[in-house]
Structures are given as C-alpha cells and as structure tokens.
C-alpha cells in the first residue's frame, strides 16, 4: 500500500499492515537485528524476507526512509525509527544505531517522544533527519540540523542527547497556521499548510 526508498534500501508497507525492507543494511536500516544485505542473493525475498517487528500488537500505517534509516508511523500514532543514528536521527536521545543487533527491535525499540500526549499523523524522512505532523497539526523535526532543516531557528542537532525530544519545539508555521502534509529533502523540508499555501 506504500513504499519508501533510502539511499540504498527500500521498504514496502504491505496490505496486512506489516513492513518488509531490502537492500543495504550496514547500519541496521532493514530492521532485522543484523547487518546482512538482503535481496542480492536467491531465496532472500518473498516468504523468506521477514517482516519488521514493531512490538506486541503493533502494525504500521506509514513508512519513511532516510539515507541509512527507516521510520514507521504505527497504528497507535507512535513513531519508531531504526538504522543509522550517528547524529540522533532516530530521535531516541542517543547516538546508538538500532536494528543492527538482535533484541533491538520490537518492544525493545523505543517510540519517539513527540511531547506529552502527542501522537503523529504523518512522517517524512530524508538523509539524516525526520519530521512528523502531530495530531494537533503541528510539525516537529529531529536529527541533523547543520543547515537549519529542523526549523527551530538554530543549527543544534536534536535527538542525540537525553531529554532533547521532550522539549523539542514545534515549527513556527505562522500565526494560526497548521500543516496538512510534509515532505523532506536532503537538507530542507516543505509543509503544505491548512490554507493551501506552502512553506
């Protein structure tokens, strides 16, 4: 029902709300608990390609892929990301890659702290950052910020240190403005606003 492509890997959201990924897996971006490249040898695809474990009872409603990371919007509005995390692009308060070792996925993979009581309705990722539209139609972005791509009026990387996500500000889209869609580029983002304008 949906696909997302990173630099060297691809993921598909299937009709049963599971997700399967294939391609390069050097940082665990396939979410399989290893760093084995998948799809380049016989008998690796189809029924032999495992679905990603999002945790007990959880399924995906949307997916996004960055350079060497992947994120999923889950059925409960939570967001989980895995793969490369050298500058906090997974939004889990550290720089530890996730998905490249066993026992890092499923219930062991933390959901991103989007703020007290907040859930996500859409996600977008590219290169080393990710953005989410929240249930109140605000937007938050985390990860690399050297070019201001997080939209928080500075160049501070967010998501790589403890407590940063809990205080991550929403992007100022203008007085009374909210977002209805989001797209991510390598070093920038665009939002479709509620008045049909784009910033």
PDB file of C-alpha atoms in Angstrom:
ATOM      1  CA  UNK A   1       0.000   0.000   0.000  1.00  0.00           C
ATOM      2  CA  UNK A   2       3.042   2.305   0.271  1.00  0.00           C
ATOM      3  CA  UNK A   3       6.772   2.327  -0.450  1.00  0.00           C
ATOM      4  CA  UNK A   4       9.769   4.330   0.767  1.00  0.00           C
ATOM      5  CA  UNK A   5      13.314   4.406  -0.580  1.00  0.00           C
ATOM      6  CA  UNK A   6      16.504   5.444   1.184  1.00  0.00           C
ATOM      7  CA  UNK A   7      19.942   5.793  -0.373  1.00  0.00           C
ATOM      8  CA  UNK A   8      20.478   2.059  -0.831  1.00  0.00           C
ATOM      9  CA  UNK A   9      17.446   0.348   0.684  1.00  0.00           C
ATOM     10  CA  UNK A  10      13.726   0.120   0.032  1.00  0.00           C
ATOM     11  CA  UNK A  11      10.761  -0.672   2.280  1.00  0.00           C
ATOM     12  CA  UNK A  12       7.168  -1.591   1.498  1.00  0.00           C
ATOM     13  CA  UNK A  13       4.079  -1.277   3.664  1.00  0.00           C
ATOM     14  CA  UNK A  14       2.032  -4.354   2.832  1.00  0.00           C
ATOM     15  CA  UNK A  15      -1.728  -4.879   2.691  1.00  0.00           C
ATOM     16  CA  UNK A  16      -1.635  -6.631   6.089  1.00  0.00           C
ATOM     17  CA  UNK A  17      -0.004  -3.539   7.699  1.00  0.00           C
ATOM     18  CA  UNK A  18       3.369  -5.267   8.021  1.00  0.00           C
ATOM     19  CA  UNK A  19       6.596  -3.787   6.603  1.00  0.00           C
ATOM     20  CA  UNK A  20       9.387  -5.515   4.718  1.00  0.00           C
ATOM     21  CA  UNK A  21      12.703  -3.894   3.753  1.00  0.00           C
ATOM     22  CA  UNK A  22      15.554  -4.965   1.498  1.00  0.00           C
ATOM     23  CA  UNK A  23      18.892  -3.718   0.165  1.00  0.00           C
ATOM     24  CA  UNK A  24      21.870  -2.312   2.053  1.00  0.00           C
ATOM     25  CA  UNK A  25      21.798  -2.991   5.788  1.00  0.00           C
ATOM     26  CA  UNK A  26      25.118  -1.731   7.089  1.00  0.00           C
ATOM     27  CA  UNK A  27      23.520   0.297   9.895  1.00  0.00           C
ATOM     28  CA  UNK A  28      20.532  -1.965  10.528  1.00  0.00           C
ATOM     29  CA  UNK A  29      18.180   0.110   8.372  1.00  0.00           C
ATOM     30  CA  UNK A  30      16.293  -3.038   7.339  1.00  0.00           C
ATOM     31  CA  UNK A  31      15.257  -3.582  10.961  1.00  0.00           C
ATOM     32  CA  UNK A  32      16.149  -7.269  11.038  1.00  0.00           C
ATOM     33  CA  UNK A  33      18.522  -7.300  14.003  1.00  0.00           C
ATOM     34  CA  UNK A  34      21.609  -7.765  11.853  1.00  0.00           C
ATOM     35  CA  UNK A  35      23.658  -6.049   9.139  1.00  0.00           C
ATOM     36  CA  UNK A  36      23.121  -8.612   6.386  1.00  0.00           C
ATOM     37  CA  UNK A  37      22.346  -7.173   2.959  1.00  0.00           C
ATOM     38  CA  UNK A  38      19.081  -8.590   1.647  1.00  0.00           C
ATOM     39  CA  UNK A  39      17.780  -9.040  -1.894  1.00  0.00           C
ATOM     40  CA  UNK A  40      21.077  -9.657  -3.656  1.00  0.00           C
ATOM     41  CA  UNK A  41      21.015 -13.462  -3.372  1.00  0.00           C
ATOM     42  CA  UNK A  42      18.452 -16.084  -4.250  1.00  0.00           C
ATOM     43  CA  UNK A  43      15.898 -17.157  -1.642  1.00  0.00           C
ATOM     44  CA  UNK A  44      16.089 -13.866   0.307  1.00  0.00           C
ATOM     45  CA  UNK A  45      12.849 -12.277  -0.875  1.00  0.00           C
ATOM     46  CA  UNK A  46       9.211 -13.387  -0.831  1.00  0.00           C
ATOM     47  CA  UNK A  47       8.196 -15.525   2.112  1.00  0.00           C
ATOM     48  CA  UNK A  48      11.867 -15.699   3.157  1.00  0.00           C
ATOM     49  CA  UNK A  49      12.011 -11.940   3.782  1.00  0.00           C
ATOM     50  CA  UNK A  50      10.915 -11.347   7.379  1.00  0.00           C
ATOM     51  CA  UNK A  51       8.542  -8.576   8.398  1.00  0.00           C
ATOM     52  CA  UNK A  52       9.770  -5.948  10.832  1.00  0.00           C
ATOM     53  CA  UNK A  53       8.856  -6.425  14.480  1.00  0.00           C
ATOM     54  CA  UNK A  54       7.277  -3.191  15.761  1.00  0.00           C
ATOM     55  CA  UNK A  55       6.311  -4.562  19.157  1.00  0.00           C
ATOM     56  CA  UNK A  56       3.444  -6.513  20.657  1.00  0.00           C
ATOM     57  CA  UNK A  57       0.258  -5.957  18.682  1.00  0.00           C
ATOM     58  CA  UNK A  58       1.654  -3.043  16.680  1.00  0.00           C
ATOM     59  CA  UNK A  59       1.316  -2.525  12.942  1.00  0.00           C
ATOM     60  CA  UNK A  60       2.334   0.287  10.592  1.00  0.00           C
ATOM     61  CA  UNK A  61       0.201   2.868   8.800  1.00  0.00           C
ATOM     62  CA  UNK A  62       3.016   4.794   7.036  1.00  0.00           C
ATOM     63  CA  UNK A  63       6.748   4.500   6.367  1.00  0.00           C
ATOM     64  CA  UNK A  64       9.584   6.885   5.550  1.00  0.00           C
ATOM     65  CA  UNK A  65      13.216   6.279   4.657  1.00  0.00           C
ATOM     66  CA  UNK A  66      16.255   8.478   5.144  1.00  0.00           C
ATOM     67  CA  UNK A  67      19.791   7.838   3.962  1.00  0.00           C
ATOM     68  CA  UNK A  68      20.518   4.841   6.183  1.00  0.00           C
ATOM     69  CA  UNK A  69      17.477   4.862   8.439  1.00  0.00           C
ATOM     70  CA  UNK A  70      13.814   3.942   8.282  1.00  0.00           C
ATOM     71  CA  UNK A  71      10.832   5.189  10.286  1.00  0.00           C
ATOM     72  CA  UNK A  72       7.328   3.857  10.691  1.00  0.00           C
ATOM     73  CA  UNK A  73       4.148   5.523  11.876  1.00  0.00           C
ATOM     74  CA  UNK A  74       2.335   2.898  13.918  1.00  0.00           C
ATOM     75  CA  UNK A  75      -1.347   2.164  14.327  1.00  0.00           C
ATOM     76  CA  UNK A  76      -1.370   3.838  17.764  1.00  0.00           C
ATOM     77  CA  UNK A  77       0.137   7.082  16.432  1.00  0.00           C
ATOM     78  CA  UNK A  78       3.611   6.339  17.759  1.00  0.00           C
ATOM     79  CA  UNK A  79       6.728   6.680  15.601  1.00  0.00           C
ATOM     80  CA  UNK A  80       9.654   4.272  15.669  1.00  0.00           C
ATOM     81  CA  UNK A  81      12.897   4.695  13.721  1.00  0.00           C
ATOM     82  CA  UNK A  82      15.850   2.351  13.222  1.00  0.00           C
ATOM     83  CA  UNK A  83      19.205   2.251  11.415  1.00  0.00           C
ATOM     84  CA  UNK A  84      21.945   4.874  11.419  1.00  0.00           C
ATOM     85  CA  UNK A  85      21.912   7.189  14.446  1.00  0.00           C
ATOM     86  CA  UNK A  86      25.269   8.943  14.399  1.00  0.00           C
ATOM     87  CA  UNK A  87      23.680  12.377  14.943  1.00  0.00           C
ATOM     88  CA  UNK A  88      20.433  11.485  16.671  1.00  0.00           C
ATOM     89  CA  UNK A  89      18.315  10.992  13.569  1.00  0.00           C
ATOM     90  CA  UNK A  90      16.421   8.163  15.278  1.00  0.00           C
ATOM     91  CA  UNK A  91      15.178  10.594  17.919  1.00  0.00           C
ATOM     92  CA  UNK A  92      15.846   8.346  20.901  1.00  0.00           C
ATOM     93  CA  UNK A  93      18.186  10.551  22.929  1.00  0.00           C
ATOM     94  CA  UNK A  94      21.465   8.887  21.989  1.00  0.00           C
ATOM     95  CA  UNK A  95      23.675   8.034  19.006  1.00  0.00           C
ATOM     96  CA  UNK A  96      23.311   4.250  19.121  1.00  0.00           C
ATOM     97  CA  UNK A  97      22.379   2.550  15.849  1.00  0.00           C
ATOM     98  CA  UNK A  98      19.250   0.427  16.218  1.00  0.00           C
ATOM     99  CA  UNK A  99      18.196  -2.635  14.278  1.00  0.00           C
ATOM    100  CA  UNK A 100      21.713  -3.863  13.623  1.00  0.00           C
ATOM    101  CA  UNK A 101      21.826  -6.228  16.602  1.00  0.00           C
ATOM    102  CA  UNK A 102      19.375  -8.771  17.959  1.00  0.00           C
ATOM    103  CA  UNK A 103      16.939  -7.598  20.648  1.00  0.00           C
ATOM    104  CA  UNK A 104      16.898  -4.005  19.377  1.00  0.00           C
ATOM    105  CA  UNK A 105      13.577  -4.116  17.534  1.00  0.00           C
ATOM    106  CA  UNK A 106      10.035  -4.915  18.689  1.00  0.00           C
ATOM    107  CA  UNK A 107       9.197  -3.860  22.223  1.00  0.00           C
ATOM    108  CA  UNK A 108      12.887  -3.024  22.799  1.00  0.00           C
ATOM    109  CA  UNK A 109      12.841  -0.266  20.174  1.00  0.00           C
ATOM    110  CA  UNK A 110      11.615   2.900  21.900  1.00  0.00           C
ATOM    111  CA  UNK A 111       8.941   5.110  20.420  1.00  0.00           C
ATOM    112  CA  UNK A 112       9.962   8.699  19.805  1.00  0.00           C
ATOM    113  CA  UNK A 113       8.946  11.211  22.458  1.00  0.00           C
ATOM    114  CA  UNK A 114       6.745  13.611  20.496  1.00  0.00           C
ATOM    115  CA  UNK A 115       5.658  15.513  23.607  1.00  0.00           C
ATOM    116  CA  UNK A 116       3.167  14.818  26.381  1.00  0.00           C
ATOM    117  CA  UNK A 117       0.057  13.223  24.941  1.00  0.00           C
ATOM    118  CA  UNK A 118       1.113  13.830  21.353  1.00  0.00           C
ATOM    119  CA  UNK A 119       0.905  11.300  18.531  1.00  0.00           C
ATOM    120  CA  UNK A 120       1.773  11.555  14.834  1.00  0.00           C
ATOM    121  CA  UNK A 121      -0.425  11.524  11.750  1.00  0.00           C
ATOM    122  CA  UNK A 122       2.295  11.681   9.058  1.00  0.00           C
ATOM    123  CA  UNK A 123       6.059  11.288   8.751  1.00  0.00           C
ATOM    124  CA  UNK A 124       8.749  12.258   6.250  1.00  0.00           C
ATOM    125  CA  UNK A 125      12.454  11.448   6.274  1.00  0.00           C
ATOM    126  CA  UNK A 126      15.463  12.171   4.099  1.00  0.00           C
ATOM    127  CA  UNK A 127      19.199  11.832   4.643  1.00  0.00           C
ATOM    128  CA  UNK A 128      19.755  12.356   8.390  1.00  0.00           C
ATOM    129  CA  UNK A 129      16.553  13.920   9.708  1.00  0.00           C
ATOM    130  CA  UNK A 130      12.874  13.110  10.112  1.00  0.00           C
ATOM    131  CA  UNK A 131       9.747  15.229  10.510  1.00  0.00           C
ATOM    132  CA  UNK A 132       6.293  14.380  11.798  1.00  0.00           C
ATOM    133  CA  UNK A 133       2.929  16.059  11.624  1.00  0.00           C
ATOM    134  CA  UNK A 134       1.369  15.639  15.045  1.00  0.00           C
ATOM    135  CA  UNK A 135      -2.230  15.025  15.999  1.00  0.00           C
ATOM    136  CA  UNK A 136      -2.659  18.761  16.683  1.00  0.00           C
ATOM    137  CA  UNK A 137      -1.413  19.533  13.128  1.00  0.00           C
ATOM    138  CA  UNK A 138       1.884  20.967  14.383  1.00  0.00           C
ATOM    139  CA  UNK A 139       5.224  19.797  12.958  1.00  0.00           C
ATOM    140  CA  UNK A 140       8.339  18.591  14.757  1.00  0.00           C
ATOM    141  CA  UNK A 141      11.642  17.551  13.176  1.00  0.00           C
ATOM    142  CA  UNK A 142      14.730  15.885  14.662  1.00  0.00           C
ATOM    143  CA  UNK A 143      18.233  14.773  13.678  1.00  0.00           C
ATOM    144  CA  UNK A 144      20.814  16.700  11.670  1.00  0.00           C
ATOM    145  CA  UNK A 145      20.397  20.476  11.712  1.00  0.00           C
ATOM    146  CA  UNK A 146      23.561  21.970  10.209  1.00  0.00           C
ATOM    147  CA  UNK A 147      21.529  23.801   7.561  1.00  0.00           C
ATOM    148  CA  UNK A 148      18.564  24.629   9.795  1.00  0.00           C
ATOM    149  CA  UNK A 149      16.480  21.791   8.394  1.00  0.00           C
ATOM    150  CA  UNK A 150      14.777  21.235  11.764  1.00  0.00           C
ATOM    151  CA  UNK A 151      13.177  24.674  11.562  1.00  0.00           C
ATOM    152  CA  UNK A 152      13.947  25.643  15.161  1.00  0.00           C
ATOM    153  CA  UNK A 153      15.935  28.865  14.494  1.00  0.00           C
ATOM    154  CA  UNK A 154      19.334  27.349  15.250  1.00  0.00           C
ATOM    155  CA  UNK A 155      21.749  24.696  13.981  1.00  0.00           C
ATOM    156  CA  UNK A 156      21.594  22.435  17.027  1.00  0.00           C
ATOM    157  CA  UNK A 157      21.233  18.730  16.311  1.00  0.00           C
ATOM    158  CA  UNK A 158      18.241  17.307  18.191  1.00  0.00           C
ATOM    159  CA  UNK A 159      17.550  13.769  19.323  1.00  0.00           C
ATOM    160  CA  UNK A 160      21.117  12.768  20.121  1.00  0.00           C
ATOM    161  CA  UNK A 161      21.069  13.646  23.841  1.00  0.00           C
ATOM    162  CA  UNK A 162      18.807  12.620  26.715  1.00  0.00           C
ATOM    163  CA  UNK A 163      15.792  14.853  27.204  1.00  0.00           C
ATOM    164  CA  UNK A 164      16.058  16.734  23.916  1.00  0.00           C
ATOM    165  CA  UNK A 165      12.971  15.197  22.332  1.00  0.00           C
ATOM    166  CA  UNK A 166      10.751  16.007  25.301  1.00  0.00           C
ATOM    167  CA  UNK A 167      11.488  19.713  24.834  1.00  0.00           C
ATOM    168  CA  UNK A 168      11.705  19.720  21.033  1.00  0.00           C
ATOM    169  CA  UNK A 169       9.745  22.769  19.868  1.00  0.00           C
ATOM    170  CA  UNK A 170       7.150  22.676  17.133  1.00  0.00           C
ATOM    171  CA  UNK A 171       7.998  24.578  13.976  1.00  0.00           C
ATOM    172  CA  UNK A 172       6.555  28.088  13.723  1.00  0.00           C
ATOM    173  CA  UNK A 173       4.426  27.900  10.568  1.00  0.00           C
ATOM    174  CA  UNK A 174       2.891  31.321  11.100  1.00  0.00           C
ATOM    175  CA  UNK A 175       0.084  32.708  13.264  1.00  0.00           C
ATOM    176  CA  UNK A 176      -2.773  30.230  13.374  1.00  0.00           C
ATOM    177  CA  UNK A 177      -1.280  28.040  10.672  1.00  0.00           C
ATOM    178  CA  UNK A 178      -1.112  24.243  10.820  1.00  0.00           C
ATOM    179  CA  UNK A 179       0.200  21.544   8.467  1.00  0.00           C
ATOM    180  CA  UNK A 180      -1.725  19.067   6.352  1.00  0.00           C
ATOM    181  CA  UNK A 181       1.236  17.409   4.590  1.00  0.00           C
ATOM    182  CA  UNK A 182       5.030  17.296   4.919  1.00  0.00           C
ATOM    183  CA  UNK A 183       7.913  16.469   2.579  1.00  0.00           C
ATOM    184  CA  UNK A 184      11.619  16.116   3.379  1.00  0.00           C
ATOM    185  CA  UNK A 185      14.621  16.860   1.200  1.00  0.00           C
ATOM    186  CA  UNK A 186      18.255  16.151   1.923  1.00  0.00           C
ATOM    187  CA  UNK A 187      18.765  19.427   3.798  1.00  0.00           C
ATOM    188  CA  UNK A 188      15.310  21.055   3.833  1.00  0.00           C
ATOM    189  CA  UNK A 189      11.608  20.401   4.355  1.00  0.00           C
ATOM    190  CA  UNK A 190       8.351  21.727   2.949  1.00  0.00           C
ATOM    191  CA  UNK A 191       4.920  21.798   4.549  1.00  0.00           C
ATOM    192  CA  UNK A 192       1.518  22.133   2.949  1.00  0.00           C
ATOM    193  CA  UNK A 193      -0.493  24.369   5.271  1.00  0.00           C
ATOM    194  CA  UNK A 194      -4.155  24.446   6.164  1.00  0.00           C
ATOM    195  CA  UNK A 195      -4.712  27.485   3.932  1.00  0.00           C
ATOM    196  CA  UNK A 196      -3.233  25.587   0.917  1.00  0.00           C
ATOM    197  CA  UNK A 197      -0.016  27.613   0.985  1.00  0.00           C
ATOM    198  CA  UNK A 198       3.434  26.010   1.152  1.00  0.00           C
ATOM    199  CA  UNK A 199       6.370  26.917   3.349  1.00  0.00           C
TER     200      UNK A 199
END
